[in-house]
Amino acid sequence: MNTNNASIDSPSKIIKLLTDIKYLLKGKVLVANVLPVFTAYWLALYFNGEHFTDHWLLFILTMGGSTLVISGALMFNNWFEYDLDKKMDRTQRRPTVTGSFSLKGVLIAAIVTTIIGMTMMMLTTIEAAIYSFLGWFFYVVLYTFWSKRRYTVNTIIGSISGAFTPLIGWAVIAPASHVVPIALFYILIIWQIPHTLAIAIKRLDDYTRAGVPMLPVVIGVDATIRQNLYYVIALLPVPFILLGTFGWIFFAVSILLTSGWIILSVKGYRTDDKQRWANMNLKYSLIYLIVVFMLMIVLTI
């Protein structure tokens, strides 16, 4: 009888474990950070005349190492912010809140994962390893430990952290002084701010209750919507900068995407349903990033 129950419970325990890991690593955030690493790696091969088959081991080290470093940073964040997460509806399923994983266990996993990931990145190039460390340092030390609970600038610091990811992917193949990795770095710094502001407006009650100084909590929703528009407009130079590199198809698609986002941002001034607008803004930001990055890959196949 007990054996049968164990066999029935086993799949559900595995599913629960995988679900807990997904929430611990903030699944969507992890993917959003790993995608630029892959994109930049692919583009570096193309623009430097290299072939994937000649660098398959480097690819495994890069993707595995960067994923582990990013995962370690996200676990440090969950470990340090468990008290805030307990106050917010959006984070109630994280295993540090539910108690599925102990805080000590999460801290140890964060340390070990970071060390293994950084060791793997050291086996690629020193430049890529430096970018990996800087991304980790900005997210864990400057964002999580220092600014998140104190200053609205935490959003900008967090965006800088995520912007190092394409530099990592490119630097394992060649120095990241090419216009492409620099443009990707710029895109991710600018993109992440309106993306995060949309989340902050959507989850305004959560951040207010937890006492996190996100922009809409400190200066209000209307002022935040103005800031959102400024950053989206700052994406307009991107298609012009990359016109000579990716051509007119990329230029046209990028201009249309940015123009659409500007129109959506302006609508934020006029709508009465700010929550609905914030949700639309959040979804559009994801569409923008995925389309722009995937289009770069498609145009270089």
Coordinates of C-alpha atoms in Angstrom, one line a residue:
M1 CA 0.0 0.0 0.0
N2 CA 2.8 2.4 0.9
T3 CA 4.8 1.5 -2.2
N4 CA 1.8 2.3 -4.4
N5 CA 1.3 5.6 -2.8
A6 CA 5.0 6.4 -3.2
S7 CA 4.8 5.6 -6.9
I8 CA 1.7 7.8 -7.3
D9 CA 3.2 10.7 -5.4
S10 CA 6.6 10.5 -7.1
P11 CA 5.6 12.3 -10.4
S12 CA 3.8 15.1 -8.5
K13 CA 6.9 15.6 -6.2
I14 CA 9.1 15.9 -9.3
I15 CA 6.7 18.4 -10.9
K16 CA 6.6 20.4 -7.7
L17 CA 10.4 20.4 -7.5
L18 CA 10.7 21.7 -11.0
T19 CA 8.0 24.3 -10.4
D20 CA 9.9 25.5 -7.3
I21 CA 13.1 25.7 -9.3
K22 CA 11.3 27.7 -12.0
Y23 CA 10.1 30.2 -9.4
L24 CA 13.4 30.3 -7.6
L25 CA 15.2 31.1 -10.9
K26 CA 12.4 33.4 -12.1
G27 CA 12.0 31.4 -15.3
K28 CA 11.1 34.2 -17.6
V29 CA 13.8 36.5 -16.3
L30 CA 16.4 33.7 -16.8
V31 CA 15.3 33.2 -20.4
A32 CA 15.3 36.9 -21.1
N33 CA 18.9 37.1 -19.9
V34 CA 20.2 34.0 -21.7
L35 CA 18.6 34.9 -25.1
P36 CA 20.9 37.9 -25.6
V37 CA 23.9 35.7 -24.8
F38 CA 23.0 33.3 -27.5
T39 CA 22.1 36.1 -30.0
A40 CA 25.4 37.9 -29.5
Y41 CA 27.3 34.6 -29.7
W42 CA 25.6 33.8 -33.0
L43 CA 26.2 37.2 -34.4
A44 CA 29.8 37.2 -33.4
L45 CA 30.4 34.0 -35.4
Y46 CA 28.8 35.6 -38.4
F47 CA 30.5 38.9 -38.4
N48 CA 33.9 37.4 -37.6
G49 CA 33.7 34.8 -40.3
E50 CA 33.7 31.9 -37.9
H51 CA 31.7 28.6 -38.0
F52 CA 29.6 27.1 -35.3
T53 CA 31.1 23.6 -35.8
D54 CA 34.6 24.9 -35.0
H55 CA 33.4 26.3 -31.6
W56 CA 30.8 23.9 -30.3
L57 CA 32.7 23.3 -27.1
L58 CA 33.0 27.0 -26.6
F59 CA 29.3 27.3 -27.2
I60 CA 28.6 24.8 -24.4
L61 CA 30.9 26.5 -22.0
T62 CA 29.4 29.9 -22.8
M63 CA 25.7 29.0 -22.6
G64 CA 26.2 26.7 -19.6
G65 CA 28.5 29.1 -17.7
S66 CA 26.4 32.2 -18.3
T67 CA 23.2 30.4 -17.4
L68 CA 24.8 29.3 -14.1
V69 CA 26.1 32.8 -13.3
I70 CA 22.7 34.3 -14.0
S71 CA 21.0 31.6 -12.0
G72 CA 23.3 32.2 -9.1
A73 CA 22.6 36.0 -9.2
L74 CA 18.8 35.3 -9.2
M75 CA 19.1 32.9 -6.2
F76 CA 21.1 35.5 -4.3
N77 CA 18.2 37.9 -5.0
N78 CA 15.6 35.5 -3.8
W79 CA 17.6 34.7 -0.7
F80 CA 18.1 38.3 0.3
E81 CA 14.6 39.5 -0.6
Y82 CA 12.5 36.8 1.0
D83 CA 11.1 39.2 3.5
L84 CA 9.9 41.5 0.8
D85 CA 8.6 38.6 -1.3
K86 CA 6.4 37.5 1.6
K87 CA 4.6 40.9 1.4
M88 CA 3.9 40.8 -2.3
D89 CA 1.2 38.8 -4.2
R90 CA 3.4 38.3 -7.3
T91 CA 6.1 36.4 -5.3
Q92 CA 4.0 34.2 -3.1
R93 CA 4.9 31.0 -5.1
R94 CA 8.6 31.4 -4.7
P95 CA 10.1 28.5 -2.6
T96 CA 11.8 30.9 -0.2
V97 CA 8.3 32.2 0.7
T98 CA 6.5 28.8 0.7
G99 CA 9.3 27.2 2.7
S100 CA 9.9 24.5 0.1
F101 CA 13.6 25.5 0.1
S102 CA 15.4 26.7 3.2
L103 CA 17.2 30.0 3.1
K104 CA 20.5 28.4 3.9
G105 CA 20.0 25.9 1.1
V106 CA 19.3 28.7 -1.4
L107 CA 22.3 30.7 -0.2
I108 CA 24.6 27.7 -0.6
A109 CA 23.1 26.9 -4.1
A110 CA 23.6 30.5 -5.1
I111 CA 27.3 30.5 -4.0
V112 CA 28.1 27.1 -5.6
T113 CA 26.2 27.9 -8.9
T114 CA 28.0 31.2 -9.2
I115 CA 31.4 29.7 -8.6
I116 CA 30.9 26.9 -11.1
G117 CA 29.4 29.3 -13.7
M118 CA 32.3 31.8 -13.3
T119 CA 34.8 28.9 -13.6
M120 CA 33.2 27.8 -16.9
M121 CA 33.4 31.4 -18.2
M122 CA 37.0 31.6 -17.3
L123 CA 37.6 28.8 -19.7
T124 CA 36.3 30.9 -22.5
T125 CA 38.0 34.3 -22.6
I126 CA 39.0 36.7 -19.9
E127 CA 36.9 39.5 -21.4
A128 CA 33.8 37.3 -21.3
A129 CA 34.5 36.3 -17.8
I130 CA 34.9 40.0 -16.7
Y131 CA 31.5 40.8 -18.3
S132 CA 29.9 37.8 -16.5
F133 CA 31.3 39.0 -13.2
L134 CA 30.2 42.6 -13.8
G135 CA 26.7 41.5 -14.7
W136 CA 26.6 39.4 -11.5
F137 CA 28.1 42.3 -9.4
F138 CA 25.7 44.9 -10.6
Y139 CA 22.7 42.6 -10.0
V140 CA 23.6 41.1 -6.7
V141 CA 25.7 43.8 -4.9
L142 CA 24.6 47.1 -6.5
Y143 CA 21.0 46.2 -7.2
T144 CA 19.9 43.6 -4.7
F145 CA 22.0 44.4 -1.7
W146 CA 22.4 48.1 -2.0
S147 CA 19.8 50.0 -4.1
K148 CA 16.6 48.0 -4.3
R149 CA 15.4 48.9 -0.9
R150 CA 16.7 52.5 -0.9
Y151 CA 16.6 54.3 -4.3
T152 CA 14.4 54.5 -7.4
V153 CA 17.7 54.3 -9.4
N154 CA 17.6 50.6 -8.7
T155 CA 15.7 50.2 -12.0
I156 CA 18.6 51.7 -13.9
I157 CA 21.2 49.6 -12.1
G158 CA 19.2 46.5 -12.7
S159 CA 19.1 47.3 -16.4
I160 CA 22.8 47.8 -16.6
S161 CA 23.3 44.3 -15.1
G162 CA 21.1 42.7 -17.8
A163 CA 22.9 44.7 -20.6
F164 CA 26.2 42.8 -20.0
T165 CA 24.7 39.6 -21.4
P166 CA 25.3 40.3 -25.1
L167 CA 28.8 41.4 -24.3
I168 CA 29.4 38.0 -22.8
G169 CA 28.1 36.2 -25.8
W170 CA 30.2 38.2 -28.3
A171 CA 33.4 38.4 -26.2
V172 CA 33.9 34.6 -26.3
I173 CA 34.5 34.9 -30.0
A174 CA 36.1 38.4 -30.4
P175 CA 36.6 41.6 -28.5
A176 CA 33.2 43.3 -27.9
S177 CA 34.3 46.6 -29.6
H178 CA 32.1 46.0 -32.7
V179 CA 29.0 48.1 -33.3
V180 CA 26.7 45.1 -32.8
P181 CA 27.5 44.2 -29.2
I182 CA 27.6 47.9 -28.3
A183 CA 24.2 48.4 -29.8
L184 CA 22.8 45.3 -28.1
F185 CA 24.2 46.7 -24.8
Y186 CA 22.4 50.0 -25.4
I187 CA 19.2 48.3 -26.4
L188 CA 19.0 46.2 -23.2
I189 CA 19.8 49.1 -20.9
I190 CA 17.1 51.3 -22.4
W191 CA 14.6 48.4 -23.0
Q192 CA 14.6 47.1 -19.5
I193 CA 13.6 50.4 -17.9
P194 CA 10.1 50.8 -19.5
H195 CA 9.7 47.0 -19.1
T196 CA 10.4 47.3 -15.4
L197 CA 8.3 50.4 -15.0
A198 CA 5.3 48.6 -16.5
I199 CA 5.7 45.8 -13.9
A200 CA 6.0 48.4 -11.2
I201 CA 2.7 50.1 -12.2
K202 CA 1.0 46.8 -12.7
R203 CA 2.1 45.7 -9.2
L204 CA 1.9 49.1 -7.6
D205 CA 0.0 47.8 -4.5
D206 CA 2.6 45.1 -4.0
Y207 CA 5.6 47.4 -4.1
T208 CA 3.8 50.0 -1.9
R209 CA 2.9 47.3 0.7
A210 CA 6.5 46.0 0.7
G211 CA 8.0 49.5 0.9
V212 CA 10.1 49.1 -2.3
P213 CA 10.9 52.6 -3.7
M214 CA 10.0 51.9 -7.3
L215 CA 9.3 55.0 -9.4
P216 CA 5.4 54.9 -9.4
V217 CA 5.5 54.4 -5.6
V218 CA 7.7 57.5 -5.1
I219 CA 6.6 59.9 -7.8
G220 CA 3.2 58.5 -8.9
V221 CA 1.9 56.7 -11.9
D222 CA 1.5 59.7 -14.2
A223 CA 5.0 60.9 -13.8
T224 CA 6.2 57.3 -14.3
I225 CA 4.3 57.1 -17.6
R226 CA 6.2 60.2 -18.7
Q227 CA 9.5 58.6 -17.8
N228 CA 8.4 55.4 -19.7
L229 CA 7.8 57.5 -22.9
Y230 CA 11.3 59.1 -22.7
Y231 CA 13.1 55.8 -22.6
V232 CA 11.0 54.3 -25.4
I233 CA 11.9 57.3 -27.6
A234 CA 15.5 56.7 -26.7
L235 CA 15.3 53.4 -28.8
L236 CA 14.7 55.4 -32.0
P237 CA 18.4 55.7 -32.9
V238 CA 18.9 51.9 -32.9
P239 CA 17.6 51.2 -36.5
F240 CA 19.7 54.0 -37.9
I241 CA 22.8 52.8 -36.1
L242 CA 22.4 49.3 -37.3
L243 CA 21.1 50.1 -40.8
G244 CA 24.5 49.5 -42.5
T245 CA 24.9 46.2 -40.5
F246 CA 21.5 44.5 -40.9
G247 CA 20.0 46.3 -43.8
W248 CA 16.6 47.8 -44.7
I249 CA 14.4 44.9 -43.5
F250 CA 15.7 45.2 -39.9
F251 CA 15.5 49.0 -40.2
A252 CA 11.8 49.0 -41.2
V253 CA 10.8 46.4 -38.6
S254 CA 12.7 48.1 -35.9
I255 CA 11.2 51.5 -36.7
L256 CA 7.7 50.1 -36.8
L257 CA 8.2 48.3 -33.5
T258 CA 9.6 51.4 -31.8
S259 CA 6.9 53.7 -33.3
G260 CA 4.2 51.3 -32.1
W261 CA 5.7 51.3 -28.6
I262 CA 5.8 55.2 -28.6
I263 CA 2.1 55.3 -29.6
L264 CA 1.2 52.9 -26.8
S265 CA 3.3 54.9 -24.4
V266 CA 1.4 58.1 -25.3
K267 CA -1.9 56.3 -24.8
G268 CA -0.8 55.9 -21.1
Y269 CA -1.5 59.6 -20.6
R270 CA -5.1 59.3 -21.7
T271 CA -6.3 56.0 -20.4
D272 CA -8.2 55.7 -17.1
D273 CA -7.3 52.1 -16.7
K274 CA -3.6 52.4 -15.9
Q275 CA -3.3 48.7 -14.8
R276 CA -4.6 47.5 -18.2
W277 CA -2.2 49.9 -20.0
A278 CA 0.7 48.7 -17.9
N279 CA 0.0 45.1 -18.8
M280 CA -0.2 46.0 -22.5
N281 CA 3.1 47.9 -22.2
L282 CA 4.7 44.9 -20.5
K283 CA 3.6 42.5 -23.2
Y284 CA 4.7 44.9 -26.0
S285 CA 8.2 45.2 -24.4
L286 CA 8.6 41.4 -24.6
I287 CA 7.4 41.4 -28.2
Y288 CA 9.9 44.1 -29.1
L289 CA 12.8 42.3 -27.5
I290 CA 12.0 38.9 -29.0
V291 CA 11.3 40.2 -32.5
V292 CA 14.4 42.4 -32.6
F293 CA 16.8 39.8 -31.4
M294 CA 15.3 36.9 -33.4
L295 CA 15.3 39.1 -36.6
M296 CA 19.0 39.7 -36.2
I297 CA 19.6 35.9 -36.0
V298 CA 17.3 35.2 -39.0
L299 CA 19.0 37.9 -41.2
T300 CA 22.4 36.3 -40.5
I301 CA 21.5 32.7 -41.2

